[in-house]
mmCIF file of C-alpha atoms and ligand atoms in Angstrom:
data_model
loop_
_atom_site.group_PDB
_atom_site.id
_atom_site.type_symbol
_atom_site.label_atom_id
_atom_site.label_comp_id
_atom_site.label_asym_id
_atom_site.label_seq_id
_atom_site.Cartn_x
_atom_site.Cartn_y
_atom_site.Cartn_z
ATOM 1 C CA UNK A 16 128.160 82.431 84.122
ATOM 2 C CA UNK A 17 126.722 82.079 87.666
ATOM 3 C CA UNK A 18 129.154 82.778 90.561
ATOM 4 C CA UNK A 19 128.420 81.404 94.296
ATOM 5 C CA UNK A 20 125.641 83.546 96.099
ATOM 6 C CA UNK A 21 126.444 86.616 97.634
ATOM 7 C CA UNK A 22 126.346 86.067 101.377
ATOM 8 C CA UNK A 23 123.341 87.699 103.251
ATOM 9 C CA UNK A 24 125.010 88.612 106.239
ATOM 10 C CA UNK A 25 126.928 91.675 105.421
ATOM 11 C CA UNK A 26 123.694 93.544 104.298
ATOM 12 C CA UNK A 27 122.586 93.493 108.112
ATOM 13 C CA UNK A 28 125.325 96.188 108.387
ATOM 14 C CA UNK A 29 123.752 98.149 105.595
ATOM 15 C CA UNK A 30 121.330 101.298 106.621
ATOM 16 C CA UNK A 31 118.014 101.659 104.616
ATOM 17 C CA UNK A 32 119.320 104.531 102.650
ATOM 18 C CA UNK A 33 122.522 102.397 101.431
ATOM 19 C CA UNK A 34 120.190 99.699 100.421
ATOM 20 C CA UNK A 35 117.864 101.897 98.846
ATOM 21 C CA UNK A 36 120.636 103.091 96.585
ATOM 22 C CA UNK A 37 121.798 99.588 95.607
ATOM 23 C CA UNK A 38 118.307 98.567 95.182
ATOM 24 C CA UNK A 39 117.662 101.396 92.660
ATOM 25 C CA UNK A 40 121.104 100.224 90.761
ATOM 26 C CA UNK A 41 120.187 96.673 90.771
ATOM 27 C CA UNK A 42 116.662 97.364 89.467
ATOM 28 C CA UNK A 43 117.812 99.263 86.361
ATOM 29 C CA UNK A 44 120.717 96.770 85.559
ATOM 30 C CA UNK A 45 118.033 94.169 85.743
ATOM 31 C CA UNK A 46 115.632 96.235 83.459
ATOM 32 C CA UNK A 47 112.651 94.542 82.093
ATOM 33 C CA UNK A 48 114.076 91.018 83.228
ATOM 34 C CA UNK A 49 112.670 91.923 86.931
ATOM 35 C CA UNK A 50 109.270 92.688 88.269
ATOM 36 C CA UNK A 51 108.959 93.573 92.034
ATOM 37 C CA UNK A 52 105.404 92.968 93.384
ATOM 38 C CA UNK A 53 104.593 94.632 96.824
ATOM 39 C CA UNK A 54 101.614 93.721 99.123
ATOM 40 C CA UNK A 55 99.768 96.706 100.595
ATOM 41 C CA UNK A 56 100.974 95.885 104.112
ATOM 42 C CA UNK A 57 104.855 95.988 103.004
ATOM 43 C CA UNK A 58 106.864 98.231 105.121
ATOM 44 C CA UNK A 59 107.298 101.540 103.135
ATOM 45 C CA UNK A 60 111.015 101.149 102.714
ATOM 46 C CA UNK A 61 110.384 98.297 100.452
ATOM 47 C CA UNK A 62 106.746 99.395 99.186
ATOM 48 C CA UNK A 63 108.020 102.153 97.179
ATOM 49 C CA UNK A 64 110.202 99.762 95.351
ATOM 50 C CA UNK A 65 107.467 97.866 93.811
ATOM 51 C CA UNK A 66 106.583 97.833 90.373
ATOM 52 C CA UNK A 67 103.028 96.990 90.921
ATOM 53 C CA UNK A 68 100.936 96.961 94.355
ATOM 54 C CA UNK A 69 97.586 95.269 95.026
ATOM 55 C CA UNK A 70 95.695 93.071 97.270
ATOM 56 C CA UNK A 71 96.203 89.279 96.705
ATOM 57 C CA UNK A 72 94.222 89.035 93.468
ATOM 58 C CA UNK A 73 95.389 91.672 91.880
ATOM 59 C CA UNK A 74 99.003 90.853 92.702
ATOM 60 C CA UNK A 75 98.184 86.995 91.415
ATOM 61 C CA UNK A 76 96.584 88.602 88.160
ATOM 62 C CA UNK A 77 99.747 90.939 87.568
ATOM 63 C CA UNK A 78 102.307 87.640 88.112
ATOM 64 C CA UNK A 79 99.870 85.824 85.591
ATOM 65 C CA UNK A 80 100.365 88.705 82.828
ATOM 66 C CA UNK A 81 103.889 89.068 83.732
ATOM 67 C CA UNK A 82 106.504 88.084 81.087
ATOM 68 C CA UNK A 83 109.523 89.021 83.591
ATOM 69 C CA UNK A 84 112.131 86.330 84.050
ATOM 70 C CA UNK A 85 112.424 87.350 87.932
ATOM 71 C CA UNK A 86 108.956 87.987 90.106
ATOM 72 C CA UNK A 87 110.424 89.151 93.071
ATOM 73 C CA UNK A 88 107.259 89.037 95.794
ATOM 74 C CA UNK A 89 107.466 91.396 98.225
ATOM 75 C CA UNK A 90 104.643 89.760 100.225
ATOM 76 C CA UNK A 91 104.276 86.291 101.916
ATOM 77 C CA UNK A 92 105.144 82.988 101.117
ATOM 78 C CA UNK A 93 101.918 81.821 100.052
ATOM 79 C CA UNK A 94 101.677 85.010 97.583
ATOM 80 C CA UNK A 95 105.054 83.763 96.235
ATOM 81 C CA UNK A 96 103.692 80.223 95.482
ATOM 82 C CA UNK A 97 100.408 81.600 93.872
ATOM 83 C CA UNK A 98 103.027 83.633 91.370
ATOM 84 C CA UNK A 99 105.091 80.475 90.897
ATOM 85 C CA UNK A 100 101.590 78.321 89.806
ATOM 86 C CA UNK A 101 100.674 80.970 87.460
ATOM 87 C CA UNK A 102 104.074 81.580 85.482
ATOM 88 C CA UNK A 103 105.601 79.865 82.853
ATOM 89 C CA UNK A 104 108.408 77.154 83.964
ATOM 90 C CA UNK A 105 111.101 79.384 82.605
ATOM 91 C CA UNK A 106 110.059 82.313 85.271
ATOM 92 C CA UNK A 107 111.037 82.529 88.633
ATOM 93 C CA UNK A 108 109.321 83.401 91.668
ATOM 94 C CA UNK A 109 111.471 84.663 94.710
ATOM 95 C CA UNK A 110 110.474 85.805 98.305
ATOM 96 C CA UNK A 111 113.542 87.733 99.515
ATOM 97 C CA UNK A 112 112.978 86.561 103.198
ATOM 98 C CA UNK A 113 112.139 82.689 103.363
ATOM 99 C CA UNK A 114 110.569 83.514 106.948
ATOM 100 C CA UNK A 115 107.789 85.847 105.547
ATOM 101 C CA UNK A 116 105.194 83.428 106.090
ATOM 102 C CA UNK A 117 101.496 83.927 107.187
ATOM 103 C CA UNK A 118 100.542 82.663 110.555
ATOM 104 C CA UNK A 119 96.721 82.313 109.536
ATOM 105 C CA UNK A 120 97.985 79.958 106.565
ATOM 106 C CA UNK A 121 99.944 77.752 108.811
ATOM 107 C CA UNK A 122 96.853 77.010 110.637
ATOM 108 C CA UNK A 123 95.739 74.416 108.057
ATOM 109 C CA UNK A 124 97.800 71.681 106.594
ATOM 110 C CA UNK A 125 97.223 68.849 104.169
ATOM 111 C CA UNK A 126 97.220 65.954 106.791
ATOM 112 C CA UNK A 127 94.659 67.700 108.719
ATOM 113 C CA UNK A 128 92.462 68.720 105.931
ATOM 114 C CA UNK A 129 92.575 65.312 104.225
ATOM 115 C CA UNK A 130 91.505 63.833 107.784
ATOM 116 C CA UNK A 131 88.743 66.575 108.287
ATOM 117 C CA UNK A 132 87.514 65.215 104.479
ATOM 118 C CA UNK A 133 87.558 61.597 105.633
ATOM 119 C CA UNK A 134 85.688 62.160 108.969
ATOM 120 C CA UNK A 135 83.056 64.385 106.860
ATOM 121 C CA UNK A 136 82.751 61.473 104.449
ATOM 122 C CA UNK A 137 81.850 59.434 107.547
ATOM 123 C CA UNK A 138 79.017 61.324 108.206
ATOM 124 C CA UNK A 139 77.511 62.572 105.246
ATOM 125 C CA UNK A 140 76.439 60.039 102.404
ATOM 126 C CA UNK A 141 78.620 61.433 99.338
ATOM 127 C CA UNK A 142 81.128 63.944 100.487
ATOM 128 C CA UNK A 143 82.333 65.165 97.127
ATOM 129 C CA UNK A 144 78.965 65.784 96.052
ATOM 130 C CA UNK A 145 77.648 67.876 98.922
ATOM 131 C CA UNK A 146 80.882 69.726 100.277
ATOM 132 C CA UNK A 147 82.892 72.057 98.248
ATOM 133 C CA UNK A 148 86.220 72.664 99.667
ATOM 134 C CA UNK A 149 87.136 76.724 99.526
ATOM 135 C CA UNK A 150 90.571 77.745 100.602
ATOM 136 C CA UNK A 151 91.242 81.146 101.118
ATOM 137 C CA UNK A 152 94.354 82.301 99.039
ATOM 138 C CA UNK A 153 96.197 82.348 102.223
ATOM 139 C CA UNK A 154 97.059 78.774 102.232
ATOM 140 C CA UNK A 155 99.905 76.755 101.077
ATOM 141 C CA UNK A 156 99.934 75.259 97.321
ATOM 142 C CA UNK A 157 99.080 71.680 98.724
ATOM 143 C CA UNK A 158 95.749 72.810 99.976
ATOM 144 C CA UNK A 159 94.959 74.779 96.771
ATOM 145 C CA UNK A 160 95.911 71.396 94.885
ATOM 146 C CA UNK A 161 93.389 69.618 97.271
ATOM 147 C CA UNK A 162 90.774 72.023 96.185
ATOM 148 C CA UNK A 163 91.407 71.390 92.590
ATOM 149 C CA UNK A 164 91.434 67.597 92.687
ATOM 150 C CA UNK A 165 87.961 67.724 94.605
ATOM 151 C CA UNK A 166 86.073 70.111 92.649
ATOM 152 C CA UNK A 167 87.124 72.736 94.722
ATOM 153 C CA UNK A 168 88.049 76.526 94.175
ATOM 154 C CA UNK A 169 90.409 79.433 95.928
ATOM 155 C CA UNK A 170 89.084 82.721 97.146
ATOM 156 C CA UNK A 171 90.663 85.987 97.792
ATOM 157 C CA UNK A 172 89.048 88.803 99.891
ATOM 158 C CA UNK A 173 87.969 90.366 96.971
ATOM 159 C CA UNK A 174 85.926 87.778 95.626
ATOM 160 C CA UNK A 175 84.917 85.514 98.433
ATOM 161 C CA UNK A 176 81.258 86.435 98.040
ATOM 162 C CA UNK A 177 81.309 85.084 94.079
ATOM 163 C CA UNK A 178 83.434 82.211 95.115
ATOM 164 C CA UNK A 179 80.591 81.050 97.634
ATOM 165 C CA UNK A 180 77.681 81.776 95.358
ATOM 166 C CA UNK A 181 79.556 79.330 92.951
ATOM 167 C CA UNK A 182 80.261 76.895 95.372
ATOM 168 C CA UNK A 183 76.887 76.431 96.577
ATOM 169 C CA UNK A 184 75.826 75.404 92.907
ATOM 170 C CA UNK A 185 78.249 72.521 93.175
ATOM 171 C CA UNK A 186 77.140 71.023 96.471
ATOM 172 C CA UNK A 187 74.773 72.001 99.599
ATOM 173 C CA UNK A 188 78.012 72.723 101.929
ATOM 174 C CA UNK A 189 81.244 74.130 101.883
ATOM 175 C CA UNK A 190 84.253 73.558 103.958
ATOM 176 C CA UNK A 191 85.912 76.683 104.194
ATOM 177 C CA UNK A 192 89.535 77.029 105.207
ATOM 178 C CA UNK A 193 91.835 78.167 106.846
ATOM 179 C CA UNK A 194 90.037 81.708 107.837
ATOM 180 C CA UNK A 195 86.737 81.057 110.100
ATOM 181 C CA UNK A 196 86.044 85.105 109.648
ATOM 182 C CA UNK A 197 86.275 85.675 105.845
ATOM 183 C CA UNK A 198 84.028 82.485 105.700
ATOM 184 C CA UNK A 199 81.355 83.465 108.145
ATOM 185 C CA UNK A 200 81.370 87.207 107.203
ATOM 186 C CA UNK A 201 80.926 86.316 103.556
ATOM 187 C CA UNK A 202 78.383 83.905 104.086
ATOM 188 C CA UNK A 203 76.242 85.864 106.469
ATOM 189 C CA UNK A 204 76.083 88.822 103.996
ATOM 190 C CA UNK A 205 74.586 86.270 101.851
ATOM 191 C CA UNK A 206 71.806 85.492 104.212
ATOM 192 C CA UNK A 207 73.319 82.205 105.727
ATOM 193 C CA UNK A 208 72.275 82.271 109.563
ATOM 194 C CA UNK A 209 74.490 81.708 112.065
ATOM 195 C CA UNK A 210 72.763 78.488 113.284
ATOM 196 C CA UNK A 211 74.001 77.136 109.803
ATOM 197 C CA UNK A 212 77.687 77.841 110.412
ATOM 198 C CA UNK A 213 79.792 75.232 112.363
ATOM 199 C CA UNK A 214 83.382 75.517 113.073
ATOM 200 C CA UNK A 215 85.699 72.848 112.712
ATOM 201 C CA UNK A 216 88.444 72.292 115.269
ATOM 202 C CA UNK A 217 91.012 70.674 113.805
ATOM 203 C CA UNK A 218 92.543 69.554 116.873
ATOM 204 C CA UNK A 219 89.652 67.164 117.848
ATOM 205 C CA UNK A 220 88.257 64.275 116.328
ATOM 206 C CA UNK A 221 85.394 65.048 113.914
ATOM 207 C CA UNK A 222 86.083 68.883 114.421
ATOM 208 C CA UNK A 223 84.573 68.568 117.878
ATOM 209 C CA UNK A 224 81.180 68.339 116.097
ATOM 210 C CA UNK A 225 78.388 65.982 116.465
ATOM 211 C CA UNK A 226 77.051 64.148 113.291
ATOM 212 C CA UNK A 227 74.003 65.782 113.585
ATOM 213 C CA UNK A 228 75.573 69.318 113.735
ATOM 214 C CA UNK A 229 77.404 68.595 110.511
ATOM 215 C CA UNK A 230 74.453 67.322 108.489
ATOM 216 C CA UNK A 231 72.597 70.414 109.698
ATOM 217 C CA UNK A 232 75.710 73.038 108.499
ATOM 218 C CA UNK A 233 75.713 74.737 105.263
ATOM 219 C CA UNK A 234 79.082 76.287 106.030
ATOM 220 C CA UNK A 235 81.977 74.432 107.794
ATOM 221 C CA UNK A 236 84.326 76.950 109.005
ATOM 222 C CA UNK A 237 87.977 75.821 109.617
ATOM 223 C CA UNK A 238 89.197 77.245 113.076
ATOM 224 C CA UNK A 239 92.009 79.644 111.742
ATOM 225 C CA UNK A 240 92.410 83.552 112.130
ATOM 226 C CA UNK A 241 94.404 86.053 111.452
ATOM 227 C CA UNK A 242 96.725 87.131 114.242
ATOM 228 C CA UNK A 243 96.569 90.875 113.418
ATOM 229 C CA UNK A 244 92.994 91.254 112.255
ATOM 230 C CA UNK A 245 91.966 89.441 115.699
ATOM 231 C CA UNK A 246 93.427 92.522 117.648
ATOM 232 C CA UNK A 247 90.636 94.540 116.652
ATOM 233 C CA UNK A 248 87.636 94.612 119.104
ATOM 234 C CA UNK A 249 83.825 96.034 118.758
ATOM 235 C CA UNK A 250 84.549 98.178 121.904
ATOM 236 C CA UNK A 251 87.437 100.019 120.136
ATOM 237 C CA UNK A 252 84.570 100.859 117.365
ATOM 238 C CA UNK A 253 82.244 101.965 120.279
ATOM 239 C CA UNK A 254 84.965 104.038 122.210
ATOM 240 C CA UNK A 255 86.139 106.085 119.068
ATOM 241 C CA UNK A 256 82.671 106.700 117.959
ATOM 242 C CA UNK A 257 81.799 107.727 121.436
ATOM 243 C CA UNK A 258 84.447 110.576 120.584
ATOM 244 C CA UNK A 259 83.876 111.014 116.957
ATOM 245 C CA UNK A 260 80.242 110.040 116.062
ATOM 246 C CA UNK A 261 80.685 111.029 112.632
ATOM 247 C CA UNK A 262 83.538 108.409 111.794
ATOM 248 C CA UNK A 263 83.004 105.891 108.850
ATOM 249 C CA UNK A 264 83.966 102.419 109.906
ATOM 250 C CA UNK A 265 85.841 100.139 107.305
ATOM 251 C CA UNK A 266 87.361 96.674 108.211
ATOM 252 C CA UNK A 267 89.327 93.924 106.367
ATOM 253 C CA UNK A 268 86.846 90.670 106.274
ATOM 254 C CA UNK A 269 89.424 88.596 108.462
ATOM 255 C CA UNK A 270 88.344 90.915 111.350
ATOM 256 C CA UNK A 271 85.840 89.313 113.595
ATOM 257 C CA UNK A 272 82.287 89.142 113.172
ATOM 258 C CA UNK A 273 81.151 91.344 115.621
ATOM 259 C CA UNK A 274 83.855 94.089 114.014
ATOM 260 C CA UNK A 275 82.475 93.601 110.713
ATOM 261 C CA UNK A 276 78.823 93.587 112.025
ATOM 262 C CA UNK A 277 79.645 97.132 113.474
ATOM 263 C CA UNK A 278 81.452 98.361 110.275
ATOM 264 C CA UNK A 279 79.889 100.403 107.703
ATOM 265 C CA UNK A 280 82.507 98.875 104.811
ATOM 266 C CA UNK A 281 84.111 95.782 104.494
ATOM 267 C CA UNK A 282 86.216 94.707 102.090
ATOM 268 C CA UNK A 283 89.869 93.449 100.562
ATOM 269 C CA UNK A 284 93.102 96.058 101.179
ATOM 270 C CA UNK A 285 92.285 97.292 97.771
ATOM 271 C CA UNK A 286 88.600 97.925 98.550
ATOM 272 C CA UNK A 287 89.734 99.815 101.878
ATOM 273 C CA UNK A 288 92.007 101.783 99.448
ATOM 274 C CA UNK A 289 89.599 102.622 97.208
ATOM 275 C CA UNK A 290 86.682 103.579 99.705
ATOM 276 C CA UNK A 291 88.911 106.183 101.456
ATOM 277 C CA UNK A 292 90.081 107.489 98.333
ATOM 278 C CA UNK A 293 86.673 107.996 96.799
ATOM 279 C CA UNK A 294 85.605 109.725 99.961
ATOM 280 C CA UNK A 295 84.507 113.220 100.400
ATOM 281 C CA UNK A 296 87.334 115.528 102.001
ATOM 282 C CA UNK A 297 86.848 116.058 105.892
ATOM 283 C CA UNK A 298 85.603 112.505 106.230
ATOM 284 C CA UNK A 299 87.005 110.596 109.269
ATOM 285 C CA UNK A 300 87.664 106.655 109.119
ATOM 286 C CA UNK A 301 88.311 104.101 111.479
ATOM 287 C CA UNK A 302 90.450 101.361 109.812
ATOM 288 C CA UNK A 303 90.444 97.680 110.690
ATOM 289 C CA UNK A 304 93.550 96.366 108.770
ATOM 290 C CA UNK A 305 97.305 96.051 109.247
ATOM 291 C CA UNK A 306 99.240 99.180 110.713
ATOM 292 C CA UNK A 307 101.484 100.072 107.646
ATOM 293 C CA UNK A 308 98.796 100.181 105.252
ATOM 294 C CA UNK A 309 96.734 102.280 107.774
ATOM 295 C CA UNK A 310 99.988 104.719 108.120
ATOM 296 C CA UNK A 311 99.996 104.981 104.374
ATOM 297 C CA UNK A 312 96.669 105.685 104.208
ATOM 298 C CA UNK A 313 96.911 108.503 106.747
ATOM 299 C CA UNK A 314 99.965 109.898 104.988
ATOM 300 C CA UNK A 315 98.209 109.895 101.526
ATOM 301 C CA UNK A 316 95.077 111.559 102.736
ATOM 302 C CA UNK A 317 95.576 113.908 105.216
ATOM 303 C CA UNK A 318 96.091 116.887 102.554
ATOM 304 C CA UNK A 319 92.960 116.261 101.350
ATOM 305 C CA UNK A 320 91.437 116.910 104.765
ATOM 306 C CA UNK A 321 90.186 113.069 105.770
ATOM 307 C CA UNK A 322 91.323 111.708 108.625
ATOM 308 C CA UNK A 323 92.625 108.128 108.695
ATOM 309 C CA UNK A 324 92.760 106.296 111.970
ATOM 310 C CA UNK A 325 94.106 102.720 112.799
ATOM 311 C CA UNK A 326 91.411 100.841 114.838
ATOM 312 C CA UNK A 327 93.686 99.229 117.840
ATOM 313 C CA UNK A 328 95.180 101.212 120.588
ATOM 314 C CA UNK A 329 98.079 98.667 120.258
ATOM 315 C CA UNK A 330 100.342 98.118 117.423
ATOM 316 C CA UNK A 331 98.971 95.237 115.266
ATOM 317 C CA UNK A 332 101.692 94.936 112.405
ATOM 318 C CA UNK A 333 101.946 91.686 109.999
ATOM 319 C CA UNK A 334 105.471 90.450 111.655
ATOM 320 C CA UNK A 335 106.028 88.069 108.925
ATOM 321 C CA UNK A 336 105.318 90.595 106.252
ATOM 322 C CA UNK A 337 107.432 93.145 107.725
ATOM 323 C CA UNK A 338 110.666 90.213 107.705
ATOM 324 C CA UNK A 339 110.822 91.990 104.017
ATOM 325 C CA UNK A 340 113.215 94.713 104.591
ATOM 326 C CA UNK A 341 115.722 96.680 102.379
ATOM 327 C CA UNK A 342 118.382 94.617 103.429
ATOM 328 C CA UNK A 343 116.936 91.206 101.982
ATOM 329 C CA UNK A 344 115.689 93.066 98.899
ATOM 330 C CA UNK A 345 119.173 94.521 98.012
ATOM 331 C CA UNK A 346 120.668 91.151 98.618
ATOM 332 C CA UNK A 347 118.133 89.654 96.674
ATOM 333 C CA UNK A 348 118.442 91.615 93.784
ATOM 334 C CA UNK A 349 122.223 92.113 93.813
ATOM 335 C CA UNK A 350 122.489 88.146 93.357
ATOM 336 C CA UNK A 351 120.080 88.411 90.425
ATOM 337 C CA UNK A 352 122.357 90.829 88.870
ATOM 338 C CA UNK A 353 125.230 88.559 89.532
ATOM 339 C CA UNK A 354 123.178 85.650 87.578
ATOM 340 C CA UNK A 355 122.409 83.836 91.116
ATOM 341 C CA UNK A 356 119.078 82.879 92.058
ATOM 342 C CA UNK A 357 118.452 82.994 96.084
ATOM 343 C CA UNK A 358 115.247 82.297 97.877
ATOM 344 C CA UNK A 359 113.122 80.830 95.091
ATOM 345 C CA UNK A 360 109.786 79.466 95.456
ATOM 346 C CA UNK A 361 108.849 76.697 93.438
ATOM 347 C CA UNK A 362 105.895 74.287 93.700
ATOM 348 C CA UNK A 363 106.040 70.773 92.887
ATOM 349 C CA UNK A 364 104.742 69.974 89.064
ATOM 350 C CA UNK A 365 101.855 67.957 90.155
ATOM 351 C CA UNK A 366 100.918 69.843 93.121
ATOM 352 C CA UNK A 367 100.897 73.164 90.790
ATOM 353 C CA UNK A 368 98.921 71.363 87.995
ATOM 354 C CA UNK A 369 95.977 70.571 90.455
ATOM 355 C CA UNK A 370 96.374 74.107 92.314
ATOM 356 C CA UNK A 371 95.595 75.697 89.004
ATOM 357 C CA UNK A 372 92.704 74.049 88.766
ATOM 358 C CA UNK A 373 91.174 75.842 91.728
ATOM 359 C CA UNK A 374 92.628 79.000 90.804
ATOM 360 C CA UNK A 375 91.565 79.035 87.386
ATOM 361 C CA UNK A 376 87.926 78.368 88.687
ATOM 362 C CA UNK A 377 88.382 81.409 91.114
ATOM 363 C CA UNK A 378 89.546 83.843 88.425
ATOM 364 C CA UNK A 379 86.243 82.494 86.227
ATOM 365 C CA UNK A 380 83.990 83.561 88.745
ATOM 366 C CA UNK A 381 85.840 86.908 90.036
ATOM 367 C CA UNK A 382 84.523 90.303 89.561
HETATM 368 P P1 13P B 14 94.187 91.146 100.874
HETATM 369 O O1 13P B 14 93.686 90.210 99.540
HETATM 370 O O2 13P B 14 92.434 91.928 101.167
HETATM 371 O O3 13P B 14 95.185 92.270 100.461
HETATM 372 O O4 13P B 14 94.433 90.537 102.155
HETATM 373 C C1 13P B 14 95.754 89.675 102.111
HETATM 374 C C2 13P B 14 95.808 89.626 103.541
HETATM 375 O O5 13P B 14 96.950 88.839 103.837
HETATM 376 C C3 13P B 14 94.901 90.142 104.533
HETATM 377 O O6 13P B 14 95.686 89.548 105.747
HETATM 378 FE FE1 SF4 B 15 98.668 86.112 106.802
HETATM 379 FE FE2 SF4 B 15 97.270 88.218 108.926
HETATM 380 FE FE3 SF4 B 15 99.709 88.709 107.630
HETATM 381 FE FE4 SF4 B 15 97.210 88.527 106.278
HETATM 382 S S1 SF4 B 15 98.228 89.870 108.189
HETATM 383 S S2 SF4 B 15 99.921 87.765 105.415
HETATM 384 S S3 SF4 B 15 96.651 86.770 107.065
HETATM 385 S S4 SF4 B 15 99.290 86.753 109.250
#
């Protein structure tokens, strides 16, 4: 029988070590009823308690395959939403701190995407037949539902190319949101020239574009970006290479076009980890992705003689991901032990049904 939820406030006074012990004890009590999924950007104090870790695609598959009653997502809001969409109604998806959003995901909302769709339909003969909407998984569930009902699809940084290839079999153009960089970087590697890509400024009528520009474009890129990855600059690569010319550059595709063009490797967080793991001892790496992951790579591979460096001279952390701390995790789990579900993420039924169409199309084309 559930009692009233345990108050969060006293947990703020607990040290990380105290939380640690309590998290371990709560996990033991919950056993197989619980699974903790952790994204690679999580701080170490939280990451170490994860049952499974991965990038967005891997974690969404983990969620879909899990039979656990409680899925506690140590990540950001859209990830917990995807977990809810892909699991059965009896399973509960939980985000330990509801303030852990994704600032990039917030750059697109349904009202603005609906408006863009309407404006595109004023310029194009048959918007449904000619444009495939593609949403990066870093987006709210209602945008995934939008893609579901308009013949569109979801992508992650792992499968973006497969998704774009599929999308171009559906229509001649793609409306890609919210991250312009992932869209541009992926399309460019597929041979689409920059002249055939336009940026849709969601604050301007008709995206700030002329009818001609829209008609000529293959990729219509939403003007969104990640505040973390936008901090990486091509000059940082040049400066580092001037000191260590042998360095291999590896970046996440949310980084700018210029950074990705100067990179030897571009891919998801999982890809970055696997690439450095497979590299030879003595290699040096400059990595353009979030700081917690780069610090972990540095620690993990230093004994193998691999040198892993962070691309930016300033701190670039995903501050929203960082909100998931041991205190919130301990509070969440101890509530579950007492039979209280706190911070459940629930996607409305119709929205989930439409979103799943776009997610299933993604899984079908994913590597
Ligand atoms: P990955 O899917 O590559 O882990 O990326 C998620 C993300 O939010 C990167 O900023
Ligand atoms: Fe969102 Fe950027 Fe954080 Fe990834 S790193 S979750 S895109 S804000």
